Coordinates of C-alpha atoms in Angstrom, one line a residue:
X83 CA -5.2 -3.6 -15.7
X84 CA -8.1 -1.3 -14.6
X85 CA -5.6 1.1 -12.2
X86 CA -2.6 2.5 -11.6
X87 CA -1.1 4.2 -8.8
X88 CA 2.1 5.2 -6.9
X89 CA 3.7 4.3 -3.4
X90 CA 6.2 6.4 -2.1
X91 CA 8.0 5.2 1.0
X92 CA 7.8 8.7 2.5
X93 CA 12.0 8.3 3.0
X94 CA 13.8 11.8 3.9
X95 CA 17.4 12.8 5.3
X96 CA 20.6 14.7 4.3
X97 CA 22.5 11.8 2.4
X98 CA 24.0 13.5 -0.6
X99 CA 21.8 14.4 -4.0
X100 CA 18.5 14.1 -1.2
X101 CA 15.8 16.5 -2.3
X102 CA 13.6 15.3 0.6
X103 CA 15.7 16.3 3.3
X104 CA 13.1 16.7 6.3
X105 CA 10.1 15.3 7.2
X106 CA 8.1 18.0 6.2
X107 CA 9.5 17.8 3.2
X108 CA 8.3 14.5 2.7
X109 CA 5.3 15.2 3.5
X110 CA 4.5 18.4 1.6
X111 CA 6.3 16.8 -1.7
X112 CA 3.7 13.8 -1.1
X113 CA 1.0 15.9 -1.6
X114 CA 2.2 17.9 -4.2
X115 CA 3.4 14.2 -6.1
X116 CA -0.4 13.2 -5.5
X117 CA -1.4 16.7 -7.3
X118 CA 0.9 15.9 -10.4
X119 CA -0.6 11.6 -10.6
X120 CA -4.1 12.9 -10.7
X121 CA -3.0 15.4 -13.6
X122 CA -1.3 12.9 -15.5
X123 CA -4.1 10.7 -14.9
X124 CA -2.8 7.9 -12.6
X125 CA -5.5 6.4 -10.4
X126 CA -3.9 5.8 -7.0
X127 CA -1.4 7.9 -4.3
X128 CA -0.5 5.2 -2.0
X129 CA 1.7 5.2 1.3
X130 CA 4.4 3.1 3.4
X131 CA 3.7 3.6 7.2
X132 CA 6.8 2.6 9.5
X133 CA 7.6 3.8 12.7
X134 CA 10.7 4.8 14.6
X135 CA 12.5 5.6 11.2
X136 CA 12.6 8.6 9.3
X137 CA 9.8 7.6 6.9
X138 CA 6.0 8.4 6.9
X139 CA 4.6 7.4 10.0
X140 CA 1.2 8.9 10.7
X141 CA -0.8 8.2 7.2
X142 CA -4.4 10.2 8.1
X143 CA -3.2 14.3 8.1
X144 CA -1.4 13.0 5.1
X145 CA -3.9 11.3 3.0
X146 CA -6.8 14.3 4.5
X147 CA -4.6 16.7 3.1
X148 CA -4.2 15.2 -0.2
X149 CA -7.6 14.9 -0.5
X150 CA -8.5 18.2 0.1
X151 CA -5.9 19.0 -3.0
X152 CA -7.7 16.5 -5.3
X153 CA -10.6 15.5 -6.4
X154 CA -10.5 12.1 -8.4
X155 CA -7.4 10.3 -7.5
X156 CA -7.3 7.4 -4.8
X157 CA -5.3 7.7 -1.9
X158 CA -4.5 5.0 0.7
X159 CA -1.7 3.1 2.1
X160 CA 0.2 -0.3 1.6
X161 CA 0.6 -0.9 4.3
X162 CA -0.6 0.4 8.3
X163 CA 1.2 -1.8 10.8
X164 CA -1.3 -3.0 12.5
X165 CA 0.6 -3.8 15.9
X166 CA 1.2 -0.5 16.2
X167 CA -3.3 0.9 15.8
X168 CA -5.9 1.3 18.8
X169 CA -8.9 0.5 16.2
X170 CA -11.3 2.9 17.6
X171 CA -8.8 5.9 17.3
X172 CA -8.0 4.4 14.0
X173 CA -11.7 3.9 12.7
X174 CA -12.2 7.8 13.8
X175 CA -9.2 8.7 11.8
X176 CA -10.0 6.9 8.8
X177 CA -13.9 7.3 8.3
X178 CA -13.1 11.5 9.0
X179 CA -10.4 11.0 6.3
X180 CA -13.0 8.9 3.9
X181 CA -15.2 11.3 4.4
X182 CA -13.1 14.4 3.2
X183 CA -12.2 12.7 -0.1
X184 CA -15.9 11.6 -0.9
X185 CA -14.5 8.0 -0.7
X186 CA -11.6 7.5 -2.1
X187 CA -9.6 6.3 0.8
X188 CA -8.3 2.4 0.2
X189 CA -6.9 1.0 3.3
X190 CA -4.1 -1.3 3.1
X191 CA -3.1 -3.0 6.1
X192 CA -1.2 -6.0 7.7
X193 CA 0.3 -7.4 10.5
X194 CA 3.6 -5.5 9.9
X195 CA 7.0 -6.4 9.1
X196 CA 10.7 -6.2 10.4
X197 CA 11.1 -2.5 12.0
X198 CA 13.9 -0.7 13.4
X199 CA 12.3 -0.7 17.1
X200 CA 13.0 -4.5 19.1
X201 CA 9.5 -4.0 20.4
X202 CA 7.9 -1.2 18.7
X203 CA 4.2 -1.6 19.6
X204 CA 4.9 -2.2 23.1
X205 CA 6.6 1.2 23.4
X206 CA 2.7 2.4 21.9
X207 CA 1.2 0.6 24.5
X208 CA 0.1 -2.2 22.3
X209 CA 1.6 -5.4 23.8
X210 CA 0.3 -9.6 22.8
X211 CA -2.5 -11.2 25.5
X212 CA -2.3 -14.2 27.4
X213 CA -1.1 -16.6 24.5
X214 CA -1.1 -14.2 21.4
X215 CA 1.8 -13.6 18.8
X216 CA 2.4 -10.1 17.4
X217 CA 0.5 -11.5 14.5
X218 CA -2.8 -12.4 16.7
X219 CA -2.6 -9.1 18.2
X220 CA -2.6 -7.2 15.0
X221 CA -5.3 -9.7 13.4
X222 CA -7.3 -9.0 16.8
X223 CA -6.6 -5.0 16.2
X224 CA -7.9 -5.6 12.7
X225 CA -11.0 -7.2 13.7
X226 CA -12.1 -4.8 16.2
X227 CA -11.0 -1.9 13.9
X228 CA -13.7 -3.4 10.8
X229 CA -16.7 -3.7 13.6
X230 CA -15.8 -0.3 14.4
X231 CA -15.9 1.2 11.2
X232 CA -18.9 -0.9 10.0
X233 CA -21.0 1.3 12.6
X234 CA -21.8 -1.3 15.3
X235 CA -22.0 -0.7 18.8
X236 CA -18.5 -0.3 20.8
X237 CA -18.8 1.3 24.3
X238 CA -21.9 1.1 26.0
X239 CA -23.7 4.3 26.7
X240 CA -24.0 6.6 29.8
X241 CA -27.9 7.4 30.1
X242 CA -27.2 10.6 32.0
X243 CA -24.9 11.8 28.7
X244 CA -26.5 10.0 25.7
X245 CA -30.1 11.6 26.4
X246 CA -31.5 8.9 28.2
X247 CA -30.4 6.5 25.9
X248 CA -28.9 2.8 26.9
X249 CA -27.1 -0.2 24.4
X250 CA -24.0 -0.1 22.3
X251 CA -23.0 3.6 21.2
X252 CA -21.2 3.6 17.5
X253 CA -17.4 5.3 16.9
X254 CA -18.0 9.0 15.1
X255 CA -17.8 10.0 12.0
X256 CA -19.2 6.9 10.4
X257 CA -18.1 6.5 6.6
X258 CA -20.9 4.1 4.5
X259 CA -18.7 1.8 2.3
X260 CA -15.6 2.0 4.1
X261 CA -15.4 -1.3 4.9
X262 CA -15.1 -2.7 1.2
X263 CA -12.0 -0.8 0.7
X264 CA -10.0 -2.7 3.3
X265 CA -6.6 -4.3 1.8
X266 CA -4.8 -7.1 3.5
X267 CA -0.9 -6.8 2.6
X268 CA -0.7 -10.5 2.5
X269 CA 3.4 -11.8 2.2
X270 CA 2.2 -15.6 1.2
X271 CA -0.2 -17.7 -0.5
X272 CA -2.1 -19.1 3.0
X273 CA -2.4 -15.4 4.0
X274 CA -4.0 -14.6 0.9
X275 CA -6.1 -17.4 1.2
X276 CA -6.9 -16.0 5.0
X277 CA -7.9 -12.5 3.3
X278 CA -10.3 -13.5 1.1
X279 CA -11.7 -16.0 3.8
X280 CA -12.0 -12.3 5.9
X281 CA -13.7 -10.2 3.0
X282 CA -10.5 -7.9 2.6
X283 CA -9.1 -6.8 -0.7
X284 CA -5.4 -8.6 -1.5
X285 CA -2.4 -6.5 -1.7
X286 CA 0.6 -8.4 -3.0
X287 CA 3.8 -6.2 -2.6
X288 CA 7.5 -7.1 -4.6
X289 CA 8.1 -10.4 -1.8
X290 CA 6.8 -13.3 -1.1
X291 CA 7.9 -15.0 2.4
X292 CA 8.0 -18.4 0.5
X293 CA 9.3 -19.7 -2.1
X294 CA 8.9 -22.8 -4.2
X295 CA 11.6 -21.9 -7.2
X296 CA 9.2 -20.6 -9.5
X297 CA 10.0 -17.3 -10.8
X298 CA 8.5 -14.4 -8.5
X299 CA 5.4 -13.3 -10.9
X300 CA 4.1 -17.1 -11.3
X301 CA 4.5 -17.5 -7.7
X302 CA 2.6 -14.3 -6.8
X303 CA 0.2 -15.2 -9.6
X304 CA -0.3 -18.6 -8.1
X305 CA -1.2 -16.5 -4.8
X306 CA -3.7 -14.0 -6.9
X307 CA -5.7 -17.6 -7.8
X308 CA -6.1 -18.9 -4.5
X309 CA -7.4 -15.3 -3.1
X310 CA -9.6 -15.3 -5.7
X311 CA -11.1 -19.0 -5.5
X312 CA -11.6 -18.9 -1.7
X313 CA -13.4 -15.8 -2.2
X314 CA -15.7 -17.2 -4.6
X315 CA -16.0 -20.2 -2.1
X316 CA -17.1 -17.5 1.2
X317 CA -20.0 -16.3 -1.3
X318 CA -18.8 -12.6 -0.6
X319 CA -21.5 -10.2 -2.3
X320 CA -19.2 -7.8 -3.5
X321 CA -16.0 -8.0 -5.9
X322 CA -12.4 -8.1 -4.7
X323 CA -9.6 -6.0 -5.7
X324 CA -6.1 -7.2 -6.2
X325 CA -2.8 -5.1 -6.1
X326 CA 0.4 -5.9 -7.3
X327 CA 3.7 -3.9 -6.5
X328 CA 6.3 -3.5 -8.4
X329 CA 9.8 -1.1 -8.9
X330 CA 9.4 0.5 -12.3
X331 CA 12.3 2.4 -13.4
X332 CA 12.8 3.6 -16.9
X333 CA 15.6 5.6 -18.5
X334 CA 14.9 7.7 -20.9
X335 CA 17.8 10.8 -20.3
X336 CA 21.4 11.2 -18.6
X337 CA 19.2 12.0 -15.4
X338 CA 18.3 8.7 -15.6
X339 CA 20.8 7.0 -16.3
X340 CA 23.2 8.3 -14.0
X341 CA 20.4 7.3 -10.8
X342 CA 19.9 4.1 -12.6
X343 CA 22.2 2.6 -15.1
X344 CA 23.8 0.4 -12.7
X345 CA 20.3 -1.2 -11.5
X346 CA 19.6 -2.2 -15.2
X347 CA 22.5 -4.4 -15.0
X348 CA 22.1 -6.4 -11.4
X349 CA 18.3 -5.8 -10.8
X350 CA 16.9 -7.9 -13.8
X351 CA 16.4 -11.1 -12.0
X352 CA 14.7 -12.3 -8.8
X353 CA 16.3 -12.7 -6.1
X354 CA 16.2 -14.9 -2.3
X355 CA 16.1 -14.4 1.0
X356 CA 15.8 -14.4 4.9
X357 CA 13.1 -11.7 6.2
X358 CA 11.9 -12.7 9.7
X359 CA 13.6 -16.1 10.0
X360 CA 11.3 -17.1 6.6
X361 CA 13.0 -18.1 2.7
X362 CA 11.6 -15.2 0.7
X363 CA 11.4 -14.6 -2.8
X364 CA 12.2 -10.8 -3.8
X365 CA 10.7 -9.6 -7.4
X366 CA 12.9 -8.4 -9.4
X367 CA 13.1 -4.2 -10.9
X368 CA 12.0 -3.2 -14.3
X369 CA 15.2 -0.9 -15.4
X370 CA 15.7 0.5 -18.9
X371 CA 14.0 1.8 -21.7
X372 CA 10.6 1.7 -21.6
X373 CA 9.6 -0.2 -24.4
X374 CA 11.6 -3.0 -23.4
X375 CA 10.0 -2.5 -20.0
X376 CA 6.8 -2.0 -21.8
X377 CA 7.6 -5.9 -22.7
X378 CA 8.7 -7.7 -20.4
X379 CA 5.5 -6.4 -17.5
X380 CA 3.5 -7.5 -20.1
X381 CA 4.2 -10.6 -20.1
X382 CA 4.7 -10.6 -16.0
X383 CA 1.9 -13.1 -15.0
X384 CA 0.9 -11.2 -11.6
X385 CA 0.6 -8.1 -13.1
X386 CA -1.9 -9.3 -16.0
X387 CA -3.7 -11.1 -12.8
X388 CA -4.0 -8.1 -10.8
X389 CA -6.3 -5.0 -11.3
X390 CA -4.3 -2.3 -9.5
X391 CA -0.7 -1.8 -10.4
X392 CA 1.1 0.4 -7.6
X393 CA 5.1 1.6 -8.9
X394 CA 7.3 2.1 -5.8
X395 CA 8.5 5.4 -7.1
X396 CA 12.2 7.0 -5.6
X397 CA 10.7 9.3 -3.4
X398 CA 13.7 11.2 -2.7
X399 CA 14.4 12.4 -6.2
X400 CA 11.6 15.0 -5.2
X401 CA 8.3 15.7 -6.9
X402 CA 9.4 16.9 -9.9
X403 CA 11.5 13.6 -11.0
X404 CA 8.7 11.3 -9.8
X405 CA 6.2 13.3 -12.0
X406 CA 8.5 12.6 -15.1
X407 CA 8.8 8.9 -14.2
X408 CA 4.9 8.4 -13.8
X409 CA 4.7 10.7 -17.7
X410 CA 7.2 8.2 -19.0
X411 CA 4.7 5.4 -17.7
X412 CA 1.5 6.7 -18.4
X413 CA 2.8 7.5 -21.8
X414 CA 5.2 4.6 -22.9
X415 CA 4.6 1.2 -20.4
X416 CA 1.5 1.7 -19.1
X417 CA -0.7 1.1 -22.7
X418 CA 1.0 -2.2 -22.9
X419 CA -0.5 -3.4 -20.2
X420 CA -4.1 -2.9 -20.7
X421 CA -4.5 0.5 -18.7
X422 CA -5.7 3.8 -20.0
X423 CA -6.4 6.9 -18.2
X424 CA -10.0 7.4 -17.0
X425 CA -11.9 10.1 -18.2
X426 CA -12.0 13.6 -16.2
X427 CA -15.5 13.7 -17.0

């Protein structure tokens, strides 16, 4: 395990014990969480996007702002529905925020899942062409978002305004090296196989829109493989990343316990599922004392597969909680994994 990170869901409201009660408080306690990893020495402040919910919803003042509060840590997302992106606004967005953090930005992106709009990207102006799914319009959103930030030619030039100049004109700012740190959040093993075909990094979240009755970390482990032999088989140059999720919850006081204790009884197993009409297979949560948790993602076969480890943290517990949980982990779990805090050299 060569990194660890966070991803906060970005949820806020007034439900009782909520210490994320706006949306600015979300935000401001995302940056100020980001602040606290890099201290502790996690490697990665990742975040959900969904729209038309009171969750994160516009990733790039976000992650500029916590890059301009840091100065090691990653930052990036898992994952940008990409139903909802025009990729030339995006590809501005992204290589200005890439840019800002000296490249740390790491992209993750997909072609969405279930949201509380019926037809979200429509109401964005974003609807399928003449024969296209949802899915084919966000595969076709990504494609033209990765030419975009690659620096080729998009909109052809205006002599009278370009200074005489005629061919393709490039989206501005352009960010060198951008293009490696794209993640695909891929819900299956053909999908993963599809990423790696692309030249995307794999991001693997707690489901699996399949299931074959193996237990979930096999099954996602099984996924990890193929991703990694059908990139070796498209003779990309460069190497892949692979990220796991996964709900990481230890109890070590009262606090704790009283937010958790009763997850540490009825979380412990996978569990099955419909998500969008599709059997899916649900990883189970790591509750409880952290060197029994310390155990048993040791011996969790996606996570010793994977290089990036991101722990969906409780968001609205509030900044201060979170930093405890990721101390407990850095501390007590993470070691037992493989992972050590890099250097601040």
């Amino acid at each position: 395990m060569k990194r660890i990170g966070f991803l906060s869901f970005g949820h806020w409201g007034p439900g009782e014990g909520s210490r994320t009660r706006t949306a600015r408080d979300a935000l401001l306690q995302g940056i100020d969480l980001a602040v606290a990893a890099e201290e502790l020495g996690v490697d990665g402040a990742f975040f959900r996007v969904h729209h038309f919910a009171r969750q994160q919803a516009s990733p790039f003042p976000l992650l500029a702002a916590v890059a301009a509060r840091t100065s090691r840590i990653e930052m990036g997302t898992g994952v940008i529905d990409m139903r909802y992106e025009n990729p030339l606004y995006m590809a501005e967005e992204a290589a200005a925020t890439d840019l800002i953090s000296g490249g740390r930005l790491q992209l993750g992106i997909s072609r969405g899942s279930p949201e509380p709009a019926r037809d979200g990207a429509a109401a964005f102006g974003h609807v399928p062409e003449d024969g296209e799914t949802v899915a084919d319009m966000a595969r076709r959103h990504t494609a033209v978002f990765r030419r975009a930030i690659s620096g080729a030619g998009m909109a052809e030039a205006e002599p009278r305004y370009a200074g005489g100049g005629s061919g393709l004109l490039p989206v501005q700012p352009h960010s060198p090296g951008l293009g490696e740190r794209i993640w695909w959040g891929a819900g299956s093993r053909a999908t993963a196989v599809w990423t790696a075909e692309q030249g995307m990094n794999l991001m693997s979240s707690t489901l699996l829109t399949e299931d074959t009755g193996v237990p979930f970390d096999q099954l996602q482990a099984e996924q990890i493989g193929m991703f990694r032999k059908a990139w070796a088989d498209a003779g990309h140059q460069h190497e892949p990343r692979v990220s796991v999720s996964r709900s990481v919850l230890p109890i070590v006081d009262e606090e704790d316990r009283r937010f958790f204790g009763l997850s540490a009884l009825r979380e412990k197993r996978d569990q099955v599922g419909v998500i969008d009409g599709l059997v899916a297979r649900f990883g189970r949560s790591y509750v409880g004392a952290p060197d029994a948790i310390a155990e048993d993602l040791a011996a969790d076969a996606a996570v010793r597969d994977a290089d990036t480890l991101l722990l969906t943290v409780p968001n609205q517990l509030g900044v201060d909680f979170n930093a405890k949980l990721l101390g407990t982990v850095v501390r007590h779990i993470a070691p037992a994994i493989g992972w050590a805090p890099k250097s601040r050299s």
